[in-house]
mmCIF file of C-alpha atoms in Angstrom:
data_model
loop_
_atom_site.group_PDB
_atom_site.id
_atom_site.type_symbol
_atom_site.label_atom_id
_atom_site.label_comp_id
_atom_site.label_asym_id
_atom_site.label_seq_id
_atom_site.Cartn_x
_atom_site.Cartn_y
_atom_site.Cartn_z
ATOM 1 C CA THR A 216 -20.083 15.193 0.735
ATOM 2 C CA THR A 217 -22.602 18.075 0.770
ATOM 3 C CA THR A 218 -24.970 16.589 3.372
ATOM 4 C CA ALA A 219 -22.853 13.845 5.028
ATOM 5 C CA ARG A 220 -25.875 11.586 4.583
ATOM 6 C CA ILE A 221 -25.179 7.843 4.359
ATOM 7 C CA ILE A 222 -26.392 6.605 0.964
ATOM 8 C CA ARG A 223 -26.118 2.887 1.646
ATOM 9 C CA ALA A 224 -24.251 0.537 3.982
ATOM 10 C CA GLU A 225 -23.007 -2.990 3.257
ATOM 11 C CA ASP A 226 -21.901 -5.465 5.950
ATOM 12 C CA TRP A 227 -19.932 -8.710 5.743
ATOM 13 C CA ARG A 228 -17.571 -10.838 7.803
ATOM 14 C CA VAL A 229 -13.984 -9.813 7.150
ATOM 15 C CA PRO A 230 -10.950 -12.142 6.931
ATOM 16 C CA ASP A 231 -9.062 -12.930 10.128
ATOM 17 C CA GLU A 232 -6.043 -10.902 9.027
ATOM 18 C CA GLY A 233 -4.922 -8.559 6.283
ATOM 19 C CA PRO A 234 -6.724 -5.828 4.311
ATOM 20 C CA TYR A 235 -10.206 -6.494 2.972
ATOM 21 C CA LEU A 236 -11.130 -3.237 1.166
ATOM 22 C CA TRP A 237 -9.327 -1.337 -1.610
ATOM 23 C CA PRO A 238 -10.216 1.750 -3.727
ATOM 24 C CA LEU A 239 -10.538 1.341 -7.504
ATOM 25 C CA ASP A 240 -10.891 3.906 -10.278
ATOM 26 C CA GLY A 241 -14.141 5.744 -10.940
ATOM 27 C CA GLY A 242 -15.211 5.842 -7.294
ATOM 28 C CA ARG A 243 -15.557 2.046 -7.122
ATOM 29 C CA VAL A 244 -14.268 -0.190 -4.328
ATOM 30 C CA LEU A 245 -12.971 -3.760 -4.216
ATOM 31 C CA ALA A 246 -13.871 -5.938 -1.228
ATOM 32 C CA HIS A 247 -12.862 -9.407 -0.026
ATOM 33 C CA VAL A 248 -16.242 -10.882 0.884
ATOM 34 C CA GLY A 249 -16.195 -14.511 1.995
ATOM 35 C CA ASP A 250 -14.335 -16.487 -0.675
ATOM 36 C CA LYS A 251 -14.906 -13.889 -3.425
ATOM 37 C CA LEU A 252 -13.553 -10.557 -4.593
ATOM 38 C CA VAL A 253 -16.430 -8.144 -5.227
ATOM 39 C CA VAL A 254 -16.409 -4.801 -7.053
ATOM 40 C CA TYR A 255 -18.964 -2.297 -5.723
ATOM 41 C CA GLY A 256 -19.963 0.625 -7.923
ATOM 42 C CA ARG A 257 -22.133 3.662 -7.288
ATOM 43 C CA GLY A 258 -24.555 3.218 -4.432
ATOM 44 C CA LEU A 259 -22.621 0.055 -3.472
ATOM 45 C CA SER A 260 -24.247 -1.877 -6.319
ATOM 46 C CA VAL A 261 -22.386 -5.114 -7.138
ATOM 47 C CA GLU A 262 -20.684 -4.793 -10.539
ATOM 48 C CA ARG A 263 -18.429 -7.844 -10.761
ATOM 49 C CA GLN A 264 -17.341 -10.876 -8.715
ATOM 50 C CA TRP A 265 -14.398 -13.264 -8.952
ATOM 51 C CA ALA A 266 -13.842 -16.435 -6.939
ATOM 52 C CA PRO A 267 -10.079 -17.127 -6.591
ATOM 53 C CA PRO A 268 -9.257 -20.812 -7.274
ATOM 54 C CA GLY A 269 -7.575 -21.044 -3.846
ATOM 55 C CA ASP A 270 -6.891 -19.126 -0.651
ATOM 56 C CA LEU A 271 -6.083 -15.450 -1.207
ATOM 57 C CA ARG A 272 -2.635 -14.768 0.294
ATOM 58 C CA PHE A 273 -2.335 -11.069 -0.524
ATOM 59 C CA LEU A 274 -3.747 -8.459 -2.877
ATOM 60 C CA ARG A 275 -2.437 -5.171 -4.203
ATOM 61 C CA VAL A 276 -4.089 -2.542 -6.416
ATOM 62 C CA SER A 277 -1.854 -0.751 -8.933
ATOM 63 C CA PRO A 278 -1.243 3.017 -8.580
ATOM 64 C CA SER A 279 -3.661 3.859 -11.417
ATOM 65 C CA ARG A 280 -6.247 1.574 -9.744
ATOM 66 C CA HIS A 281 -6.801 -0.105 -13.130
ATOM 67 C CA PHE A 282 -5.062 -3.391 -12.228
ATOM 68 C CA ILE A 283 -5.209 -5.854 -9.341
ATOM 69 C CA VAL A 284 -2.444 -8.280 -8.318
ATOM 70 C CA ALA A 285 -3.515 -11.306 -6.269
ATOM 71 C CA ALA A 286 -1.421 -14.167 -4.864
ATOM 72 C CA VAL A 287 -3.551 -17.324 -4.623
ATOM 73 C CA THR A 288 -2.619 -20.716 -3.188
ATOM 74 C CA HIS A 289 -2.318 -23.487 -5.800
ATOM 75 C CA GLU A 290 -2.772 -26.839 -4.084
ATOM 76 C CA ARG A 291 -0.025 -29.324 -4.947
ATOM 77 C CA HIS A 292 -1.755 -32.288 -3.327
ATOM 78 C CA THR A 293 -5.095 -34.035 -3.200
ATOM 79 C CA PRO A 294 -7.213 -33.317 -0.075
ATOM 80 C CA GLU A 295 -6.204 -36.702 1.387
ATOM 81 C CA GLU A 296 -2.498 -36.095 0.685
ATOM 82 C CA HIS A 297 -2.756 -32.643 2.230
ATOM 83 C CA ARG A 298 -4.402 -34.072 5.363
ATOM 84 C CA ARG A 299 -1.666 -36.677 5.811
ATOM 85 C CA LEU A 300 1.101 -34.148 5.224
ATOM 86 C CA ALA A 301 -0.483 -31.737 7.721
ATOM 87 C CA GLU A 302 -0.567 -34.495 10.347
ATOM 88 C CA PHE A 303 3.076 -35.336 9.638
ATOM 89 C CA MET A 304 4.300 -31.701 9.543
ATOM 90 C CA GLY A 305 2.535 -30.665 12.752
ATOM 91 C CA PRO A 306 2.584 -26.872 13.265
ATOM 92 C CA ARG A 307 4.718 -26.297 10.154
ATOM 93 C CA PRO A 308 2.679 -25.319 7.065
ATOM 94 C CA VAL A 309 2.414 -27.738 4.155
ATOM 95 C CA GLU A 310 4.400 -26.448 1.172
ATOM 96 C CA GLU A 311 2.229 -25.242 -1.691
ATOM 97 C CA ASP A 312 2.619 -23.436 -4.994
ATOM 98 C CA PHE A 313 1.164 -19.983 -5.568
ATOM 99 C CA ASP A 314 -0.361 -18.271 -8.590
ATOM 100 C CA LEU A 315 0.463 -14.576 -8.990
ATOM 101 C CA THR A 316 -2.538 -13.340 -10.963
ATOM 102 C CA LEU A 317 -2.988 -9.992 -12.712
ATOM 103 C CA LEU A 318 -6.608 -8.829 -13.145
ATOM 104 C CA ASP A 319 -8.045 -5.703 -14.697
ATOM 105 C CA GLY A 320 -10.491 -3.384 -12.925
ATOM 106 C CA GLN A 321 -13.404 -5.601 -14.059
ATOM 107 C CA LEU A 322 -11.811 -8.701 -12.466
ATOM 108 C CA ASN A 323 -10.873 -10.237 -15.830
ATOM 109 C CA VAL A 324 -7.691 -12.347 -15.557
ATOM 110 C CA GLN A 325 -4.890 -10.857 -17.688
ATOM 111 C CA THR A 326 -2.009 -13.199 -16.865
ATOM 112 C CA THR A 327 -0.888 -15.693 -14.222
ATOM 113 C CA ARG A 328 2.604 -16.624 -13.058
ATOM 114 C CA ARG A 329 3.303 -19.771 -11.013
ATOM 115 C CA LEU A 330 5.531 -19.271 -7.942
ATOM 116 C CA GLN A 331 7.306 -22.080 -6.096
ATOM 117 C CA ASN A 332 7.971 -20.109 -2.913
ATOM 118 C CA TRP A 333 5.867 -18.228 -0.408
ATOM 119 C CA PRO A 334 5.045 -14.838 -1.988
ATOM 120 C CA THR A 335 6.024 -11.644 -0.186
ATOM 121 C CA MET A 336 3.572 -8.748 0.043
ATOM 122 C CA SER A 337 5.268 -6.673 -2.631
ATOM 123 C CA GLU A 338 4.244 -3.176 -3.652
ATOM 124 C CA VAL A 339 3.214 -2.792 -7.303
ATOM 125 C CA LEU A 340 3.439 -0.332 -10.155
ATOM 126 C CA ASP A 341 1.118 -0.422 -13.159
ATOM 127 C CA THR A 342 3.783 -2.357 -15.041
ATOM 128 C CA GLY A 343 5.115 -4.808 -12.443
ATOM 129 C CA LEU A 344 6.119 -5.725 -8.904
ATOM 130 C CA ILE A 345 8.540 -3.772 -6.722
ATOM 131 C CA VAL A 346 11.531 -5.846 -5.543
ATOM 132 C CA THR A 347 13.710 -4.566 -2.674
ATOM 133 C CA GLU A 348 17.105 -6.176 -2.018
ATOM 134 C CA LEU A 349 19.858 -5.477 0.524
ATOM 135 C CA GLY A 350 23.411 -5.561 -0.806
ATOM 136 C CA LEU A 351 26.835 -4.916 0.699
ATOM 137 C CA GLN A 352 27.489 -2.022 3.090
ATOM 138 C CA GLN A 353 23.773 -1.333 3.710
ATOM 139 C CA ARG A 354 23.177 -0.549 0.018
ATOM 140 C CA TRP A 355 19.572 -1.198 -0.990
ATOM 141 C CA THR A 356 18.404 -1.761 -4.558
ATOM 142 C CA VAL A 357 14.807 -1.080 -5.568
ATOM 143 C CA SER A 358 13.821 -2.746 -8.863
ATOM 144 C CA GLU A 359 10.731 -3.556 -10.873
ATOM 145 C CA SER A 360 9.902 -7.075 -12.054
ATOM 146 C CA ASN A 361 7.404 -6.723 -14.897
ATOM 147 C CA TRP A 362 4.626 -9.192 -15.697
ATOM 148 C CA ASP A 363 7.046 -11.137 -17.942
ATOM 149 C CA ALA A 364 9.477 -11.500 -14.986
ATOM 150 C CA LYS A 365 12.001 -9.122 -16.587
ATOM 151 C CA ARG A 366 13.710 -6.854 -14.083
ATOM 152 C CA ARG A 367 14.945 -3.259 -14.268
ATOM 153 C CA GLN A 368 16.655 -1.221 -11.555
ATOM 154 C CA ILE A 369 14.832 1.889 -10.356
ATOM 155 C CA VAL A 370 17.083 3.336 -7.657
ATOM 156 C CA ARG A 371 19.802 2.459 -5.124
ATOM 157 C CA VAL A 372 19.980 4.049 -1.664
ATOM 158 C CA ASP A 373 21.932 3.654 1.580
ATOM 159 C CA SER A 374 19.988 2.829 4.730
ATOM 160 C CA GLY A 375 21.145 1.478 8.078
ATOM 161 C CA CYS A 376 17.680 0.078 8.811
ATOM 162 C CA PRO A 377 15.170 -1.939 6.748
ATOM 163 C CA LEU A 378 13.977 0.126 3.788
ATOM 164 C CA ARG A 379 10.265 0.942 3.675
ATOM 165 C CA VAL A 380 8.832 1.121 0.160
ATOM 166 C CA GLU A 381 5.311 2.187 -0.872
ATOM 167 C CA THR A 382 3.861 3.004 -4.279
ATOM 168 C CA LEU A 383 1.362 5.828 -4.724
ATOM 169 C CA PRO A 384 -1.245 6.554 -7.379
ATOM 170 C CA THR A 385 0.536 8.398 -10.249
ATOM 171 C CA ASN A 386 3.450 5.898 -10.171
ATOM 172 C CA LEU A 387 5.369 7.693 -7.437
ATOM 173 C CA ILE A 388 7.401 5.638 -4.952
ATOM 174 C CA LEU A 389 7.875 6.521 -1.291
ATOM 175 C CA LEU A 390 11.147 5.364 0.298
ATOM 176 C CA VAL A 391 11.779 5.661 4.041
ATOM 177 C CA GLY A 392 15.147 4.709 5.524
ATOM 178 C CA CYS A 393 17.725 5.923 8.023
ATOM 179 C CA SER A 394 21.345 7.045 8.164
ATOM 180 C CA LEU A 395 23.986 4.331 8.416
ATOM 181 C CA ASP A 396 24.446 5.069 12.137
ATOM 182 C CA GLN A 397 20.623 4.923 12.566
ATOM 183 C CA THR A 398 20.489 8.354 14.215
ATOM 184 C CA ARG A 399 18.405 10.043 11.505
ATOM 185 C CA THR A 400 15.344 8.963 9.509
ATOM 186 C CA TRP A 401 15.006 10.209 5.932
ATOM 187 C CA TYR A 402 12.400 9.895 3.181
ATOM 188 C CA LYS A 403 12.364 10.254 -0.586
ATOM 189 C CA ILE A 404 9.656 10.476 -3.207
ATOM 190 C CA VAL A 405 11.008 9.125 -6.508
ATOM 191 C CA ARG A 406 9.385 8.656 -9.884
ATOM 192 C CA SER A 407 9.104 5.190 -11.421
ATOM 193 C CA ASN A 408 12.096 6.066 -13.642
ATOM 194 C CA GLY A 409 14.230 6.539 -10.516
ATOM 195 C CA LYS A 410 14.464 10.338 -10.598
ATOM 196 C CA THR A 411 14.124 11.955 -7.159
ATOM 197 C CA LEU A 412 11.219 14.383 -6.745
ATOM 198 C CA LEU A 413 11.470 15.201 -3.026
ATOM 199 C CA THR A 414 13.753 14.441 -0.077
ATOM 200 C CA GLY A 415 13.312 15.199 3.599
ATOM 201 C CA ASN A 416 14.155 14.237 7.169
ATOM 202 C CA VAL A 417 11.771 13.024 9.863
ATOM 203 C CA PRO A 418 12.122 14.708 13.301
ATOM 204 C CA GLY A 419 13.846 12.604 15.947
ATOM 205 C CA ASN A 420 10.567 12.038 17.793
ATOM 206 C CA GLY A 421 8.541 11.708 14.599
ATOM 207 C CA LEU A 422 7.209 8.924 12.391
ATOM 208 C CA LEU A 423 6.281 9.181 8.713
ATOM 209 C CA GLN A 424 2.739 7.849 8.802
ATOM 210 C CA HIS A 425 1.780 7.542 5.143
ATOM 211 C CA ALA A 426 1.452 9.403 1.855
ATOM 212 C CA ASP A 427 -1.484 9.981 -0.494
ATOM 213 C CA ALA A 428 -1.672 10.971 -4.176
ATOM 214 C CA PRO A 429 -5.068 10.932 -5.940
ATOM 215 C CA ALA A 430 -4.710 9.809 -9.553
ATOM 216 C CA GLY A 431 -4.752 12.704 -12.003
ATOM 217 C CA SER A 432 -4.765 15.417 -9.335
ATOM 218 C CA GLY A 433 -1.182 16.621 -9.867
ATOM 219 C CA VAL A 434 -0.363 16.656 -6.135
ATOM 220 C CA PHE A 435 0.668 14.328 -3.311
ATOM 221 C CA ALA A 436 0.559 14.633 0.474
ATOM 222 C CA ILE A 437 2.862 13.376 3.237
ATOM 223 C CA GLY A 438 1.873 13.048 6.890
ATOM 224 C CA ILE A 439 4.429 12.951 9.720
ATOM 225 C CA ALA A 440 3.240 12.136 13.245
ATOM 226 C CA GLN A 441 5.186 13.710 16.107
ATOM 227 C CA ALA A 442 5.417 12.603 19.726
ATOM 228 C CA SER A 443 5.262 15.045 22.630
ATOM 229 C CA HIS A 444 8.359 13.471 24.225
ATOM 230 C CA PRO A 445 11.442 11.512 23.073
ATOM 231 C CA VAL A 446 10.584 8.030 21.828
ATOM 232 C CA ASP A 447 12.875 4.989 21.860
ATOM 233 C CA PHE A 448 11.858 3.288 18.606
ATOM 234 C CA GLY A 449 14.102 0.330 19.418
ATOM 235 C CA GLN A 450 11.944 -0.508 22.424
ATOM 236 C CA GLY A 451 8.666 -0.256 20.530
ATOM 237 C CA ILE A 452 6.147 2.566 20.318
ATOM 238 C CA VAL A 453 2.637 3.274 21.564
ATOM 239 C CA ALA A 454 0.133 5.038 19.310
ATOM 240 C CA SER A 455 -0.889 7.377 22.133
ATOM 241 C CA ASP A 456 2.690 8.740 22.270
ATOM 242 C CA PHE A 457 2.061 10.646 19.033
ATOM 243 C CA GLN A 458 -0.076 13.686 19.692
ATOM 244 C CA ASN A 459 -0.382 15.353 16.287
ATOM 245 C CA VAL A 460 0.146 14.820 12.571
ATOM 246 C CA ALA A 461 1.738 17.423 10.279
ATOM 247 C CA VAL A 462 0.455 17.131 6.690
ATOM 248 C CA SER A 463 2.103 18.809 3.695
ATOM 249 C CA VAL A 464 0.781 18.862 0.120
ATOM 250 C CA TYR A 465 3.251 19.066 -2.792
ATOM 251 C CA ARG A 466 3.054 19.603 -6.546
ATOM 252 C CA ILE A 467 4.033 16.502 -8.538
ATOM 253 C CA SER A 468 5.551 18.464 -11.426
ATOM 254 C CA ASP A 469 8.404 19.930 -9.348
ATOM 255 C CA GLY A 470 7.955 18.969 -5.668
ATOM 256 C CA HIS A 471 6.939 22.514 -4.617
ATOM 257 C CA ARG A 472 4.966 22.606 -1.362
ATOM 258 C CA LEU A 473 1.472 24.053 -1.829
ATOM 259 C CA PHE A 474 -0.049 23.678 1.633
ATOM 260 C CA ALA A 475 0.840 22.593 5.161
ATOM 261 C CA THR A 476 -1.094 22.197 8.390
ATOM 262 C CA ARG A 477 -0.915 20.341 11.692
ATOM 263 C CA SER A 478 -3.730 18.517 13.475
ATOM 264 C CA ALA A 479 -4.426 19.180 17.148
ATOM 265 C CA SER A 480 -4.321 15.424 17.772
ATOM 266 C CA GLY A 481 -3.807 12.355 15.643
ATOM 267 C CA ALA A 482 -3.619 8.583 15.560
ATOM 268 C CA ILE A 483 -0.851 6.596 13.868
ATOM 269 C CA ASN A 484 -2.706 3.285 14.142
ATOM 270 C CA ARG A 485 -5.148 4.279 11.377
ATOM 271 C CA GLN A 486 -5.147 6.469 8.299
ATOM 272 C CA SER A 487 -5.553 9.974 9.661
ATOM 273 C CA PHE A 488 -5.713 12.059 6.478
ATOM 274 C CA ALA A 489 -6.758 11.842 2.831
ATOM 275 C CA LEU A 490 -7.112 13.994 -0.268
ATOM 276 C CA ASN A 491 -10.277 13.888 -2.362
ATOM 277 C CA GLU A 492 -10.043 12.790 -6.009
ATOM 278 C CA SER A 493 -9.513 16.322 -7.346
ATOM 279 C CA ALA A 494 -7.175 17.170 -4.418
ATOM 280 C CA SER A 495 -9.195 20.336 -3.776
ATOM 281 C CA ARG A 496 -9.895 19.216 -0.194
ATOM 282 C CA LEU A 497 -7.730 17.693 2.525
ATOM 283 C CA ALA A 498 -9.487 15.786 5.326
ATOM 284 C CA ILE A 499 -7.673 15.191 8.636
ATOM 285 C CA LEU A 500 -8.936 12.962 11.425
ATOM 286 C CA SER A 501 -8.283 14.690 14.745
ATOM 287 C CA GLY A 502 -9.587 12.786 17.752
ATOM 288 C CA GLU A 503 -13.262 12.167 17.007
ATOM 289 C CA ASP A 504 -13.545 15.031 14.515
ATOM 290 C CA VAL A 505 -12.747 15.362 10.810
ATOM 291 C CA SER A 506 -11.422 18.730 9.663
ATOM 292 C CA LEU A 507 -11.644 19.779 5.994
ATOM 293 C CA TYR A 508 -9.126 22.137 4.373
ATOM 294 C CA ARG A 509 -9.340 23.830 0.981
ATOM 295 C CA ILE A 510 -6.298 23.378 -1.305
ATOM 296 C CA ASP A 511 -5.680 26.282 -3.685
ATOM 297 C CA LYS A 512 -5.759 25.002 -7.293
ATOM 298 C CA SER A 513 -4.208 28.169 -8.770
ATOM 299 C CA ASN A 514 -0.689 27.089 -7.742
ATOM 300 C CA ARG A 515 -0.695 23.800 -9.655
#
């Protein structure tokens, strides 16, 4: 960070679809390389490897970055049976079982749960999976299913459009929905116990891009991209419609805003801002440039 000098680069062929790189604790990263999961430490040295016993369907890292949740295909049939079924089914996929596997940050398997149905790409907390369900009158329930498959309700909200749910480091949960008449988009940051920390509205021509919360920093950031003209979200959007991103940094203890700025230009098709681990610096991608901002620690 002081010289911007590249220490080391590592190349590999990435999967056809889906994420292939995730941050872990202690400055380490997890990568999907070929048919293995690989943990890279300092200087991109290989620390650990794990070969899933089947195709990796999805992977999530817990908010603390100490745990990894992987959904892996568990083959029901012999290779010959699978081939015959595939020929019979045609374009439809052959039904398989799936293993939902919990690993620690060193890729040691902690527990595995067998699933009979296709797994959804659920968000995770340190203690379980996030489950989102739509009830009557556009009432959404957000619950946690722990590693023993026991469920607890976190929060219930009203939304006239599909509810967006993301977990952040520090066990905060971002909810993005809309009014029942779909004329207004709202967002909430709630704690894992369901208590609301922050609420807000997204401008009519805006889009909440993402949120960031470095573990142990005591703050979180929210970025809202704004278009230069009215946008019809029902007809689809184009990334170039959104000309800038407004980023605000808040205190986790009480939701007080510590800092706010707006980029001259932005891109919603990639992550355009990030906080460093201590949250003393905010980096914003603006066109081809990266701008760095100092966050005052005295207000935390």
